[in-house]
mmCIF file of C-alpha atoms in Angstrom:
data_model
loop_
_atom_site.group_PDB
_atom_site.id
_atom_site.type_symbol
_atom_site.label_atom_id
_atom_site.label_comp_id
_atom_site.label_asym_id
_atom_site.label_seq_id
_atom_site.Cartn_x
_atom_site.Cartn_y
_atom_site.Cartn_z
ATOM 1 C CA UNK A 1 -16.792 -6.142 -15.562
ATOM 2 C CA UNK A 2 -13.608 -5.198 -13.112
ATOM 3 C CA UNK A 3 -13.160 -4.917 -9.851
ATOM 4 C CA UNK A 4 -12.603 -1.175 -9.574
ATOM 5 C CA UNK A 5 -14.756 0.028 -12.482
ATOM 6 C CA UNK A 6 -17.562 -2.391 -11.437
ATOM 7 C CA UNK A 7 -15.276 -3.282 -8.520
ATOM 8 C CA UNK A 8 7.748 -12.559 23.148
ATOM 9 C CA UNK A 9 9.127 -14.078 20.989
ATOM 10 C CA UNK A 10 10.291 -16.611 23.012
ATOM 11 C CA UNK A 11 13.798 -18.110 23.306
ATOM 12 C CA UNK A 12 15.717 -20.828 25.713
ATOM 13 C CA UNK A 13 16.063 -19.831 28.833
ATOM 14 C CA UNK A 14 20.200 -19.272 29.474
ATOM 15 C CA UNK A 15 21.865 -17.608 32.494
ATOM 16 C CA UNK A 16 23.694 -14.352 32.411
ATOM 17 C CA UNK A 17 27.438 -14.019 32.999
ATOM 18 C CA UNK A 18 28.096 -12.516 36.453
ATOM 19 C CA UNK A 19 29.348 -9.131 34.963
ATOM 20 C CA UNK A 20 26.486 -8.918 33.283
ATOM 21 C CA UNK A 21 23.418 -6.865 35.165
ATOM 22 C CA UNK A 22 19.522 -7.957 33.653
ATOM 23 C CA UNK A 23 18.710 -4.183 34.424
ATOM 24 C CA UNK A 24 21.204 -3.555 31.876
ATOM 25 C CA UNK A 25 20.997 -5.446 29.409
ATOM 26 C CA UNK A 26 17.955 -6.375 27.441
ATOM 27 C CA UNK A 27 19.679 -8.637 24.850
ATOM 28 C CA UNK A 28 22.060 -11.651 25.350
ATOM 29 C CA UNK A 29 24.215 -12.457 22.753
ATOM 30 C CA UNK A 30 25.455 -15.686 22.669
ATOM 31 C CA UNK A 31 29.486 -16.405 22.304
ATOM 32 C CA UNK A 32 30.509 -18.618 18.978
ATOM 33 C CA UNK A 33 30.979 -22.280 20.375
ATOM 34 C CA UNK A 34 33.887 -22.393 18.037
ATOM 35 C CA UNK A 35 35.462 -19.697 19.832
ATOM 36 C CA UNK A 36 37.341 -19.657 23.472
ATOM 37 C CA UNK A 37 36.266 -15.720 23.495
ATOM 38 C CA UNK A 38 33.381 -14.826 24.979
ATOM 39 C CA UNK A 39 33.151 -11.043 22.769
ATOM 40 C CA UNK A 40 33.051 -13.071 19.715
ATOM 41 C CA UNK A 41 29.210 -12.643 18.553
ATOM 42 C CA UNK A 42 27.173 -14.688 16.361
ATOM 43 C CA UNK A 43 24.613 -13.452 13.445
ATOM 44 C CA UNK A 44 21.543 -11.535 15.017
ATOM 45 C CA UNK A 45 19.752 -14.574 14.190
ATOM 46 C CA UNK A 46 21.046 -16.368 16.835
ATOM 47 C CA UNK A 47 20.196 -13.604 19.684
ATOM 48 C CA UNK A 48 18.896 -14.197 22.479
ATOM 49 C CA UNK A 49 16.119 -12.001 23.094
ATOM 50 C CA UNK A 50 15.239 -11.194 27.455
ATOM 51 C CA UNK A 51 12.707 -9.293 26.423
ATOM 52 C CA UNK A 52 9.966 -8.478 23.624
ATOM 53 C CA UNK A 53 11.111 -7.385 20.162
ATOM 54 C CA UNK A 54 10.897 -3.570 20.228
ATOM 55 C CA UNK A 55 9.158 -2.169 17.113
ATOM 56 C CA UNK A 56 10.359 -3.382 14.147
ATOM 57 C CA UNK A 57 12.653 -0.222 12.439
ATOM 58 C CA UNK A 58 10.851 1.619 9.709
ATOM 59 C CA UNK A 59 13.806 1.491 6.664
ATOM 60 C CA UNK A 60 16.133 4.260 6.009
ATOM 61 C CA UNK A 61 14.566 4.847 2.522
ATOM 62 C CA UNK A 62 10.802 5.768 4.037
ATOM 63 C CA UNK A 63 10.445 8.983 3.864
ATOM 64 C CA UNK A 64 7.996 11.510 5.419
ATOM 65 C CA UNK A 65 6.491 11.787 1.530
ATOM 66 C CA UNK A 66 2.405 12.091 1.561
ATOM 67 C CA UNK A 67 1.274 9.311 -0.706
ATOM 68 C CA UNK A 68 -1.818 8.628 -2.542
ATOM 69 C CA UNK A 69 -2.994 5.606 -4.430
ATOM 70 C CA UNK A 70 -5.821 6.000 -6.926
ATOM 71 C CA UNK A 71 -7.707 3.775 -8.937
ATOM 72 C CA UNK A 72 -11.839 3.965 -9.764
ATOM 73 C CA UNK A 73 -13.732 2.420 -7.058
ATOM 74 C CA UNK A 74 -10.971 2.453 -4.307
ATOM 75 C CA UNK A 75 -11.254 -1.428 -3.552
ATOM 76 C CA UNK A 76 -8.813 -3.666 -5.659
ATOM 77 C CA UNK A 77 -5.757 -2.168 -7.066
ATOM 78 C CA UNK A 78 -5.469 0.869 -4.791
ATOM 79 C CA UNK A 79 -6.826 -1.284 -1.927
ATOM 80 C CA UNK A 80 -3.686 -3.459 -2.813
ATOM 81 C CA UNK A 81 -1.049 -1.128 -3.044
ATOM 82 C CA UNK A 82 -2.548 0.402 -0.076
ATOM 83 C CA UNK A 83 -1.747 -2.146 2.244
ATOM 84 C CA UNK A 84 1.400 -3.035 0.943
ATOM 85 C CA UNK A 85 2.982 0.209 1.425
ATOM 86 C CA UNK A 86 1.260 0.995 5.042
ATOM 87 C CA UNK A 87 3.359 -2.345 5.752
ATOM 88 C CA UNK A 88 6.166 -1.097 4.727
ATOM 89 C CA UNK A 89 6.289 2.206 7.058
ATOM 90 C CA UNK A 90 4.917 4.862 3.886
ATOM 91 C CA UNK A 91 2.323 7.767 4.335
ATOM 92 C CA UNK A 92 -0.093 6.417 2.385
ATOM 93 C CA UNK A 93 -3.860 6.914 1.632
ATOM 94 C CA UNK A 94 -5.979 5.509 -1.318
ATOM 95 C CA UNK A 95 -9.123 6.827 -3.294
ATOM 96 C CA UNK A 96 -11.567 6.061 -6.235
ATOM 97 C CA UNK A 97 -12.745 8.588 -8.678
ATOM 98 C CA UNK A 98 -15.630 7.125 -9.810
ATOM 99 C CA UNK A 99 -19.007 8.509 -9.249
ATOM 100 C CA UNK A 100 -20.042 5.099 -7.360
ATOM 101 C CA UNK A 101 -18.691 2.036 -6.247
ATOM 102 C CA UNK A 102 -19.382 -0.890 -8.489
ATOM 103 C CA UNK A 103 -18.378 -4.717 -7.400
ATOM 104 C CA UNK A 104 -19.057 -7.767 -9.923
ATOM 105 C CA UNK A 105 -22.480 -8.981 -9.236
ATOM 106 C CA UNK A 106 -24.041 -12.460 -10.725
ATOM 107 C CA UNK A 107 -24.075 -11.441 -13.883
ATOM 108 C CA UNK A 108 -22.402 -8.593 -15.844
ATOM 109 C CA UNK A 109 -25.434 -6.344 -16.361
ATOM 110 C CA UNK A 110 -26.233 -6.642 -12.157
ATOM 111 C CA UNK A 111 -23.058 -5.053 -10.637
ATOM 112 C CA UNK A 112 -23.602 -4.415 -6.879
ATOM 113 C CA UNK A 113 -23.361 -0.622 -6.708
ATOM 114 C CA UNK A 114 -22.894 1.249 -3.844
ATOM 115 C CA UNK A 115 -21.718 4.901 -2.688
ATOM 116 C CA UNK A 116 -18.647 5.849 -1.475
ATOM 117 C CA UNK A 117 -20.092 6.419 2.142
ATOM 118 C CA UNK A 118 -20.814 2.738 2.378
ATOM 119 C CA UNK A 119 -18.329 1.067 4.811
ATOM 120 C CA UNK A 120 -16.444 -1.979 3.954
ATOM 121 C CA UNK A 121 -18.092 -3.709 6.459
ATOM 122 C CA UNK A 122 -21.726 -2.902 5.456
ATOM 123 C CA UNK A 123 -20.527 -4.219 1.774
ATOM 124 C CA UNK A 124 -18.972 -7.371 3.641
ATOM 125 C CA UNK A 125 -22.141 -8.165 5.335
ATOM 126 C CA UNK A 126 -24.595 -7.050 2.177
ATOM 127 C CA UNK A 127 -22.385 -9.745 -0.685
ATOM 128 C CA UNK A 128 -22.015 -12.251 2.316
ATOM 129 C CA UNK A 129 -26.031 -12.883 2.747
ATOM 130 C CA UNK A 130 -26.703 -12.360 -0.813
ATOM 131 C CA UNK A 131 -24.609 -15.460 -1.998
ATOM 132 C CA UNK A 132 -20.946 -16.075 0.804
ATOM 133 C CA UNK A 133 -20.243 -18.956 -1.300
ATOM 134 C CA UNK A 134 -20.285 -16.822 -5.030
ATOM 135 C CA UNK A 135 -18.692 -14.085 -3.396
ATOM 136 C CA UNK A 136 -16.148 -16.226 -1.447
ATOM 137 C CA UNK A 137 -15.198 -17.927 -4.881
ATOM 138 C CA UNK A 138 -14.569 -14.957 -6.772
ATOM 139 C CA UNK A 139 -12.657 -13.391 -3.805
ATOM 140 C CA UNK A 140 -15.046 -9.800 -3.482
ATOM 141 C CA UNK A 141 -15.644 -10.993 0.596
ATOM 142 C CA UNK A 142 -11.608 -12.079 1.192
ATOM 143 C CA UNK A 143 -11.070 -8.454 -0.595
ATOM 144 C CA UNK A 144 -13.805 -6.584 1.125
ATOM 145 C CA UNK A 145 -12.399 -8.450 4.358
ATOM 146 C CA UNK A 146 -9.226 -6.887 4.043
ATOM 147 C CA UNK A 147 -9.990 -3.822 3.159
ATOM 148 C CA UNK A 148 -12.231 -3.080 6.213
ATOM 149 C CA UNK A 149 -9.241 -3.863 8.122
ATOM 150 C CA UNK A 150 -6.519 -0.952 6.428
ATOM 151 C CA UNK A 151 -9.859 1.903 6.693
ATOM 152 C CA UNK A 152 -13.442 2.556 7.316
ATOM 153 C CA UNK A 153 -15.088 2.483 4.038
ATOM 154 C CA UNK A 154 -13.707 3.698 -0.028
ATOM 155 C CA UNK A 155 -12.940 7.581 -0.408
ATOM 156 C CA UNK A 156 -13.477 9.338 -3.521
ATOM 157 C CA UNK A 157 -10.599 11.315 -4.375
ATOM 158 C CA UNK A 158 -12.320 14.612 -5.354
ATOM 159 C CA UNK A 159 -13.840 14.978 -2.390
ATOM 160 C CA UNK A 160 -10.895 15.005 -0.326
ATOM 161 C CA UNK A 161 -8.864 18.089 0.147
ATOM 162 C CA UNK A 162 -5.678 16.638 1.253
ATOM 163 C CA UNK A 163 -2.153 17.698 -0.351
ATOM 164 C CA UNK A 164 0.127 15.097 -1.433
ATOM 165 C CA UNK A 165 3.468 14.788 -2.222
ATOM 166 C CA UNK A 166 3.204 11.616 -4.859
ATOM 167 C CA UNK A 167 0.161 10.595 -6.103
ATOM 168 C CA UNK A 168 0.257 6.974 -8.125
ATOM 169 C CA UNK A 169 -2.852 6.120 -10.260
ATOM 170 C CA UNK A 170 -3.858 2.716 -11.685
ATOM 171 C CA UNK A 171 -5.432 3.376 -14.680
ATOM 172 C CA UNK A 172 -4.810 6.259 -17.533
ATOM 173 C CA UNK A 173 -8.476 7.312 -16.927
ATOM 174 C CA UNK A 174 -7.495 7.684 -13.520
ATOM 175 C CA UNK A 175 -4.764 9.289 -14.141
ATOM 176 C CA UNK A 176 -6.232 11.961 -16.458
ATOM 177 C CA UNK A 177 -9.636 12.384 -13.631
ATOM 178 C CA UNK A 178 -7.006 12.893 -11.033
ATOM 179 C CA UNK A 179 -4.808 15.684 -12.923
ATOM 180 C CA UNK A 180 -8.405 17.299 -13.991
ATOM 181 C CA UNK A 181 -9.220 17.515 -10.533
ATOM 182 C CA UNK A 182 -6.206 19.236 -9.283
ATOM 183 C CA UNK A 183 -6.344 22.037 -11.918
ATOM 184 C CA UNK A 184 -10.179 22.700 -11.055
ATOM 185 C CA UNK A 185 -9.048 23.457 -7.030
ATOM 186 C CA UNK A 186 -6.886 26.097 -8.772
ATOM 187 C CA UNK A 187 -3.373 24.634 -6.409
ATOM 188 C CA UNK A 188 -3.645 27.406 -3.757
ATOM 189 C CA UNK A 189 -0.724 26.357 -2.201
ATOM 190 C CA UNK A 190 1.163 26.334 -5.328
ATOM 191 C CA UNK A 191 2.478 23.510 -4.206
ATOM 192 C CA UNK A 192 4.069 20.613 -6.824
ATOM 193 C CA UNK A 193 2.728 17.055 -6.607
ATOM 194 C CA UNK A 194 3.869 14.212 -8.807
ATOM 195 C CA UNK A 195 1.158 12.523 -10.403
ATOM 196 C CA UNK A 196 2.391 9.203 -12.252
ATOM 197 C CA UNK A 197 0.370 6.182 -13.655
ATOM 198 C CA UNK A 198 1.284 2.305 -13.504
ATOM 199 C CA UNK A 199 -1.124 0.675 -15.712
ATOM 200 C CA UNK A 200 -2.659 -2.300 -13.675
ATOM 201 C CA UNK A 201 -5.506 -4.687 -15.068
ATOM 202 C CA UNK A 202 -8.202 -4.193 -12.665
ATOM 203 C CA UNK A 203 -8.087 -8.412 -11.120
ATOM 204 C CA UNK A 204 -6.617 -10.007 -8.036
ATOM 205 C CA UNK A 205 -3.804 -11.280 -9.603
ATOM 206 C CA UNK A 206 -2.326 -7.964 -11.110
ATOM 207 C CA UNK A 207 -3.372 -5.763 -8.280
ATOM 208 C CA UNK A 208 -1.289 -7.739 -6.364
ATOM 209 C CA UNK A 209 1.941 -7.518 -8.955
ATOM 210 C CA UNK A 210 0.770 -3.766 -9.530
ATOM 211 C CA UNK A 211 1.135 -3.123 -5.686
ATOM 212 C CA UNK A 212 4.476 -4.487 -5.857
ATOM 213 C CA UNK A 213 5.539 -2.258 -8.922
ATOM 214 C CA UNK A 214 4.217 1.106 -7.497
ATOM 215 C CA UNK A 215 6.127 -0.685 -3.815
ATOM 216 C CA UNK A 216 9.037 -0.323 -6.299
ATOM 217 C CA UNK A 217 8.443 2.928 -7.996
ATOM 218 C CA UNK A 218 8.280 4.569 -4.586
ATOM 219 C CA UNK A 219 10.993 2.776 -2.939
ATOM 220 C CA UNK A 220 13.564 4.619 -5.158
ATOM 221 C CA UNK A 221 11.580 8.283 -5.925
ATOM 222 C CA UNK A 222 12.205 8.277 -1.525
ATOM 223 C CA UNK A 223 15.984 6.526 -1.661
ATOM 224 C CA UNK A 224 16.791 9.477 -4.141
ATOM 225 C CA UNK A 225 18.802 12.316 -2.658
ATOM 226 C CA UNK A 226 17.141 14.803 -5.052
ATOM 227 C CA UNK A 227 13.884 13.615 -5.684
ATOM 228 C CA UNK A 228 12.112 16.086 -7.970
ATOM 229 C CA UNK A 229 15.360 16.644 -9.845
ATOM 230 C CA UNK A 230 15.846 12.879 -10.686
ATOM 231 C CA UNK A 231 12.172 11.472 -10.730
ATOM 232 C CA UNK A 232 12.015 11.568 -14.947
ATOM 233 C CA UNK A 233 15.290 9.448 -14.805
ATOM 234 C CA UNK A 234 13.888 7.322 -11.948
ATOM 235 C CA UNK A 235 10.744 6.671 -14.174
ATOM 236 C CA UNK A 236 12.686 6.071 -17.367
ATOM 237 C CA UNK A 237 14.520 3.329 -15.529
ATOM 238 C CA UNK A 238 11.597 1.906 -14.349
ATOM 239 C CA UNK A 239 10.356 1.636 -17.740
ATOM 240 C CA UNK A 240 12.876 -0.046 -19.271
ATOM 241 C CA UNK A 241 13.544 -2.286 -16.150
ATOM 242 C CA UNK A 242 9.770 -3.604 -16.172
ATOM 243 C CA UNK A 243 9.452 -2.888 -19.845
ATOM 244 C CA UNK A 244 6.425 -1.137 -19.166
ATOM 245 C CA UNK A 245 5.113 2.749 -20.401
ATOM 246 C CA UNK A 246 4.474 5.263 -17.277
ATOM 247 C CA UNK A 247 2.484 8.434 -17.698
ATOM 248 C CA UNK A 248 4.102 11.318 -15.752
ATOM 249 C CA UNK A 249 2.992 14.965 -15.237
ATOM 250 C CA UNK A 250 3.371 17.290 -12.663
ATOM 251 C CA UNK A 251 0.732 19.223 -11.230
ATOM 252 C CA UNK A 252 -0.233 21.934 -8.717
#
């Protein structure tokens, strides 16, 4: 049974040069010891910070692209992917489209089930007093721990009437829910979205690589100066590059 489908910085302290004002500058750099000249600079890994890190800079290639993330239960692979590209600066939200929640119980034929209204946390607390050291060794309360930390509790994706720009699925049953889904709401908008499916076994292990694939996959649909006109030839590379078959179909 899977996952889805049943599942400030601180620095040494050195004094300013005298033409140097601390209202003015928030950032020393320190001059090259092989070097008389005091404007030669070393690598930004040897600045010396006065003052906290400011934000670290969201990278040129995130764009303002609405992103979804689907799989069945909205716990492991989405879940996955989910955090990994909220790390890296994307819009990004992440559904199920199954008509429950289902997480491996003791034995295949006694999944935990529970509905999509059920917070993370309330499933947390629930697998923890049932059995924390089965569920701890399997990793459903490490998963269920970090999950309550990205959101509230799993969405299911038909019940959400968001528009998206990209929308990523995990599994071709997924996939094909999803794109039934968006022809029953009839696309009022008549807005396009890209619907495209990376295969990922529903375990730890291969959510994990499956995050980083569809990290990948959206990395360079956003670096691409023409997106919609170059997303085919985007996927086709992908497919030969991680010699792996993508479903594609675009939808309104």
């Amino acid at each position: 049974l899977s996952l889805d489908s049943m599942s400030p910085m601180t620095s040494n302290k050195r004094s300013l040069p005298d033409d140097i004002s601390p209202k003015s500058k928030t950032v020393l750099t320190i001059p090259n010891s092989h070097s008389p000249s005091s404007s030669s600079e070393r690598s930004p890994k040897r600045v010396c910070r006065l003052s906290p890190p400011t934000r670290r800079e969201v990278p040129s290639y995130v764009s303002n692209l609405k992103i979804a993330v689907v799989c069945s239960s909205n716990q492991n692979r989405s879940m996955e992917a989910h955090n990994l590209l909220q790390k890296r600066g994307f819009r990004v939200q992440s559904f199920g489209t199954g008509s429950c929640v289902k997480l491996p119980g003791p034995t295949l034929d006694k999944p935990n089930v529970y509905s999509f209204n059920t917070p993370y946390q309330e499933q947390f607390v629930d697998l923890k007093r049932k059995d924390a050291a089965f569920y701890t060794q399997n990793g459903l309360l490490n998963m269920l721990d970090r999950n309550r930390r990205i959101k509230e509790k799993p969405e299911r994706f038909q019940e959400n009437q968001d528009e998206f720009d990209l929308i990523v699925t995990c599994q071709e049953r997924v996939f094909d829910q999803v794109l039934e889904n968006l022809s029953e709401r009839g696309g009022n908008s008549c807005k396009m979205v890209h619907v495209i499916n990376v295969e990922i076994k529903d375990n730890h292990d291969d959510a994990t690589l499956g995050a980083f694939l569809i990290h990948e996959l959206v990395k360079e649909i956003c670096s691409s100066s023409d997106p919609e006109a170059e997303l085919e030839e985007i996927i086709s590379t992908m497919e030969k590059k991680k010699k792996q078959r993508l479903l594609y179909s675009p939808a309104f």
